[in-house]
PDB file of C-alpha atoms in Angstrom:
ATOM      1  CA  MET A 686     -67.893  27.015 -13.092  1.00  0.00           C
ATOM      2  CA  VAL A 687     -66.731  27.803  -9.585  1.00  0.00           C
ATOM      3  CA  ARG A 688     -69.390  29.271  -7.360  1.00  0.00           C
ATOM      4  CA  GLN A 689     -68.109  32.218  -5.397  1.00  0.00           C
ATOM      5  CA  HIS A 690     -69.321  32.942  -1.916  1.00  0.00           C
ATOM      6  CA  ARG A 691     -71.103  36.220  -1.587  1.00  0.00           C
ATOM      7  CA  VAL A 692     -71.527  37.950   1.703  1.00  0.00           C
ATOM      8  CA  GLN A 693     -73.259  41.267   1.902  1.00  0.00           C
ATOM      9  CA  ARG A 694     -71.876  43.798   4.281  1.00  0.00           C
ATOM     10  CA  ARG A 695     -74.362  44.288   7.050  1.00  0.00           C
ATOM     11  CA  ARG A 696     -74.652  47.588   8.757  1.00  0.00           C
ATOM     12  CA  ALA A 697     -75.315  47.943  12.437  1.00  0.00           C
ATOM     13  CA  ARG A 698     -76.225  51.110  14.265  1.00  0.00           C
ATOM     14  CA  CYS A 699     -74.153  51.927  17.264  1.00  0.00           C
ATOM     15  CA  HIS A 700     -75.633  53.797  20.190  1.00  0.00           C
ATOM     16  CA  PHE A 701     -74.391  57.128  18.737  1.00  0.00           C
ATOM     17  CA  GLY A 702     -76.567  56.759  15.650  1.00  0.00           C
ATOM     18  CA  ARG A 703     -73.703  56.297  13.159  1.00  0.00           C
ATOM     19  CA  VAL A 704     -73.863  53.426  10.690  1.00  0.00           C
ATOM     20  CA  GLU A 705     -70.843  51.114  10.947  1.00  0.00           C
ATOM     21  CA  PRO A 706     -70.097  47.651   9.505  1.00  0.00           C
ATOM     22  CA  ALA A 707     -70.947  44.879  11.920  1.00  0.00           C
ATOM     23  CA  HIS A 708     -67.884  42.980  13.169  1.00  0.00           C
ATOM     24  CA  ALA A 709     -69.543  39.622  12.547  1.00  0.00           C
ATOM     25  CA  ALA A 710     -70.267  40.544   8.942  1.00  0.00           C
ATOM     26  CA  ARG A 711     -66.660  41.679   8.455  1.00  0.00           C
ATOM     27  CA  GLY A 712     -65.402  38.305   9.717  1.00  0.00           C
ATOM     28  CA  ALA A 713     -67.797  36.461   7.415  1.00  0.00           C
ATOM     29  CA  LEU A 714     -66.700  38.657   4.513  1.00  0.00           C
ATOM     30  CA  ASP A 715     -63.028  37.906   5.212  1.00  0.00           C
ATOM     31  CA  ALA A 716     -63.795  34.172   5.370  1.00  0.00           C
ATOM     32  CA  ALA A 717     -65.698  34.318   2.075  1.00  0.00           C
ATOM     33  CA  GLU A 718     -62.844  36.217   0.413  1.00  0.00           C
ATOM     34  CA  ALA A 719     -60.353  33.626   1.679  1.00  0.00           C
ATOM     35  CA  ALA A 720     -62.570  30.829   0.340  1.00  0.00           C
ATOM     36  CA  ASN A 721     -62.765  32.587  -3.042  1.00  0.00           C
ATOM     37  CA  ARG A 722     -58.967  32.908  -3.187  1.00  0.00           C
ATOM     38  CA  SER A 723     -58.635  29.220  -2.335  1.00  0.00           C
ATOM     39  CA  LEU A 724     -61.129  28.236  -5.047  1.00  0.00           C
ATOM     40  CA  ALA A 725     -59.344  30.433  -7.592  1.00  0.00           C
ATOM     41  CA  ALA A 726     -56.007  28.788  -6.757  1.00  0.00           C
ATOM     42  CA  ALA A 727     -57.543  25.313  -7.063  1.00  0.00           C
ATOM     43  CA  LEU A 728     -59.087  26.243 -10.412  1.00  0.00           C
ATOM     44  CA  ALA A 729     -55.735  27.539 -11.675  1.00  0.00           C
ATOM     45  CA  ASP A 730     -54.032  24.301 -10.594  1.00  0.00           C
ATOM     46  CA  GLU A 731     -56.723  22.215 -12.308  1.00  0.00           C
ATOM     47  CA  THR A 732     -56.418  24.228 -15.515  1.00  0.00           C
ATOM     48  CA  LEU A 733     -52.632  23.879 -15.490  1.00  0.00           C
ATOM     49  CA  PHE A 734     -52.916  20.119 -14.930  1.00  0.00           C
ATOM     50  CA  LYS A 735     -55.342  19.759 -17.847  1.00  0.00           C
ATOM     51  CA  GLU A 736     -53.042  21.769 -20.133  1.00  0.00           C
ATOM     52  CA  VAL A 737     -49.954  19.725 -19.219  1.00  0.00           C
ATOM     53  CA  ARG A 738     -51.837  16.457 -19.708  1.00  0.00           C
ATOM     54  CA  HIS A 739     -53.145  17.639 -23.072  1.00  0.00           C
ATOM     55  CA  ARG A 740     -49.632  18.514 -24.256  1.00  0.00           C
ATOM     56  CA  VAL A 741     -48.206  15.196 -23.054  1.00  0.00           C
ATOM     57  CA  GLU A 742     -50.924  13.256 -24.882  1.00  0.00           C
ATOM     58  CA  ASN A 743     -50.304  15.232 -28.068  1.00  0.00           C
ATOM     59  CA  ASN A 744     -46.556  14.583 -27.888  1.00  0.00           C
ATOM     60  CA  LEU A 745     -47.129  10.860 -27.336  1.00  0.00           C
ATOM     61  CA  GLN A 746     -49.505  10.732 -30.294  1.00  0.00           C
ATOM     62  CA  VAL A 747     -46.922  12.416 -32.513  1.00  0.00           C
ATOM     63  CA  THR A 748     -44.233   9.978 -31.347  1.00  0.00           C
ATOM     64  CA  THR A 749     -46.473   6.981 -32.029  1.00  0.00           C
ATOM     65  CA  GLY A 750     -47.387   8.338 -35.462  1.00  0.00           C
ATOM     66  CA  LEU A 751     -43.728   8.827 -36.360  1.00  0.00           C
ATOM     67  CA  LEU A 752     -42.920   5.266 -35.294  1.00  0.00           C
ATOM     68  CA  GLN A 753     -45.786   3.957 -37.448  1.00  0.00           C
ATOM     69  CA  MET A 754     -44.562   5.956 -40.446  1.00  0.00           C
ATOM     70  CA  LEU A 755     -41.053   4.634 -39.910  1.00  0.00           C
ATOM     71  CA  ALA A 756     -42.322   1.052 -39.650  1.00  0.00           C
ATOM     72  CA  ARG A 757     -44.058   1.342 -43.045  1.00  0.00           C
ATOM     73  CA  ARG A 758     -40.723   2.143 -44.705  1.00  0.00           C
ATOM     74  CA  PHE A 759     -39.209  -1.235 -43.854  1.00  0.00           C
ATOM     75  CA  ASP A 760     -39.904  -4.480 -45.695  1.00  0.00           C
ATOM     76  CA  ASP A 761     -38.349  -6.573 -42.913  1.00  0.00           C
ATOM     77  CA  LEU A 762     -41.181  -7.914 -40.724  1.00  0.00           C
ATOM     78  CA  ALA A 763     -38.926  -8.152 -37.665  1.00  0.00           C
ATOM     79  CA  VAL A 764     -38.097  -4.437 -37.857  1.00  0.00           C
ATOM     80  CA  ARG A 765     -41.770  -3.569 -38.359  1.00  0.00           C
ATOM     81  CA  ALA A 766     -42.767  -5.680 -35.358  1.00  0.00           C
ATOM     82  CA  HIS A 767     -40.111  -4.034 -33.209  1.00  0.00           C
ATOM     83  CA  LEU A 768     -41.252  -0.527 -34.184  1.00  0.00           C
ATOM     84  CA  ASP A 769     -44.892  -1.483 -33.611  1.00  0.00           C
ATOM     85  CA  ARG A 770     -44.026  -2.699 -30.117  1.00  0.00           C
ATOM     86  CA  SER A 771     -42.200   0.578 -29.450  1.00  0.00           C
ATOM     87  CA  GLY A 772     -45.375   2.499 -30.247  1.00  0.00           C
ATOM     88  CA  ASP A 773     -47.417   0.201 -28.019  1.00  0.00           C
ATOM     89  CA  GLN A 774     -45.317   1.141 -24.995  1.00  0.00           C
ATOM     90  CA  HIS A 775     -47.240   4.431 -24.801  1.00  0.00           C
ATOM     91  CA  PRO A 776     -50.865   3.368 -24.240  1.00  0.00           C
ATOM     92  CA  GLN A 777     -51.872   6.947 -23.414  1.00  0.00           C
ATOM     93  CA  ALA A 778     -50.780   8.015 -26.901  1.00  0.00           C
ATOM     94  CA  ARG A 779     -53.721   6.118 -28.404  1.00  0.00           C
ATOM     95  CA  LEU A 780     -56.273   8.121 -26.422  1.00  0.00           C
ATOM     96  CA  PRO A 781     -58.227  10.691 -28.392  1.00  0.00           C
ATOM     97  CA  VAL A 782     -57.106  14.255 -27.771  1.00  0.00           C
ATOM     98  CA  ARG A 783     -60.560  15.399 -26.657  1.00  0.00           C
ATOM     99  CA  HIS A 784     -61.503  12.722 -24.184  1.00  0.00           C
ATOM    100  CA  GLY A 785     -63.916  14.582 -21.912  1.00  0.00           C
ATOM    101  CA  ARG A 786     -62.742  12.982 -18.681  1.00  0.00           C
ATOM    102  CA  ARG A 787     -62.858  14.867 -15.425  1.00  0.00           C
ATOM    103  CA  VAL A 788     -59.541  15.724 -13.783  1.00  0.00           C
ATOM    104  CA  GLY A 789     -60.229  13.627 -10.699  1.00  0.00           C
ATOM    105  CA  HIS A 790     -60.632  10.494 -12.818  1.00  0.00           C
ATOM    106  CA  LEU A 791     -57.551  10.709 -15.033  1.00  0.00           C
ATOM    107  CA  PRO A 792     -55.183   7.750 -15.065  1.00  0.00           C
ATOM    108  CA  ALA A 793     -51.520   8.373 -14.362  1.00  0.00           C
ATOM    109  CA  VAL A 794     -49.407   9.179 -17.400  1.00  0.00           C
TER     110      VAL A 794
END
C-alpha cells in the first residue's frame, strides 16, 4: 500500500487578527500533493506492468500446452521431439501464473 504524505494546513495570525494559511504550510502542502500524484502515477505504472506480464505468461502457457497436445497426436518420435523443443523455447511459459515475485525482481520476458 502506498503511504500518502499528509500535511495539515497551519494557520497563522497576521497582525490584523485575521486567521490566514501560513505560506510555508501552503508550500509544504503543494509538495505533498505533488509527491502523492507521483506515487499514484508510479503505482498505476506498476499495476499496468503486472497485468501485461500476467497476460503474456498466460498466453505463453496456452501456446506451450497446445504444442504439447499436438505432440501427443504424432507417433513419429522426431516430430514429437521437434514440437517439445518448440515449447521449450518459452521458458517463462513454464512459470506458475501466481508466482508472488515483486515487480523489481522480475526477469525479462
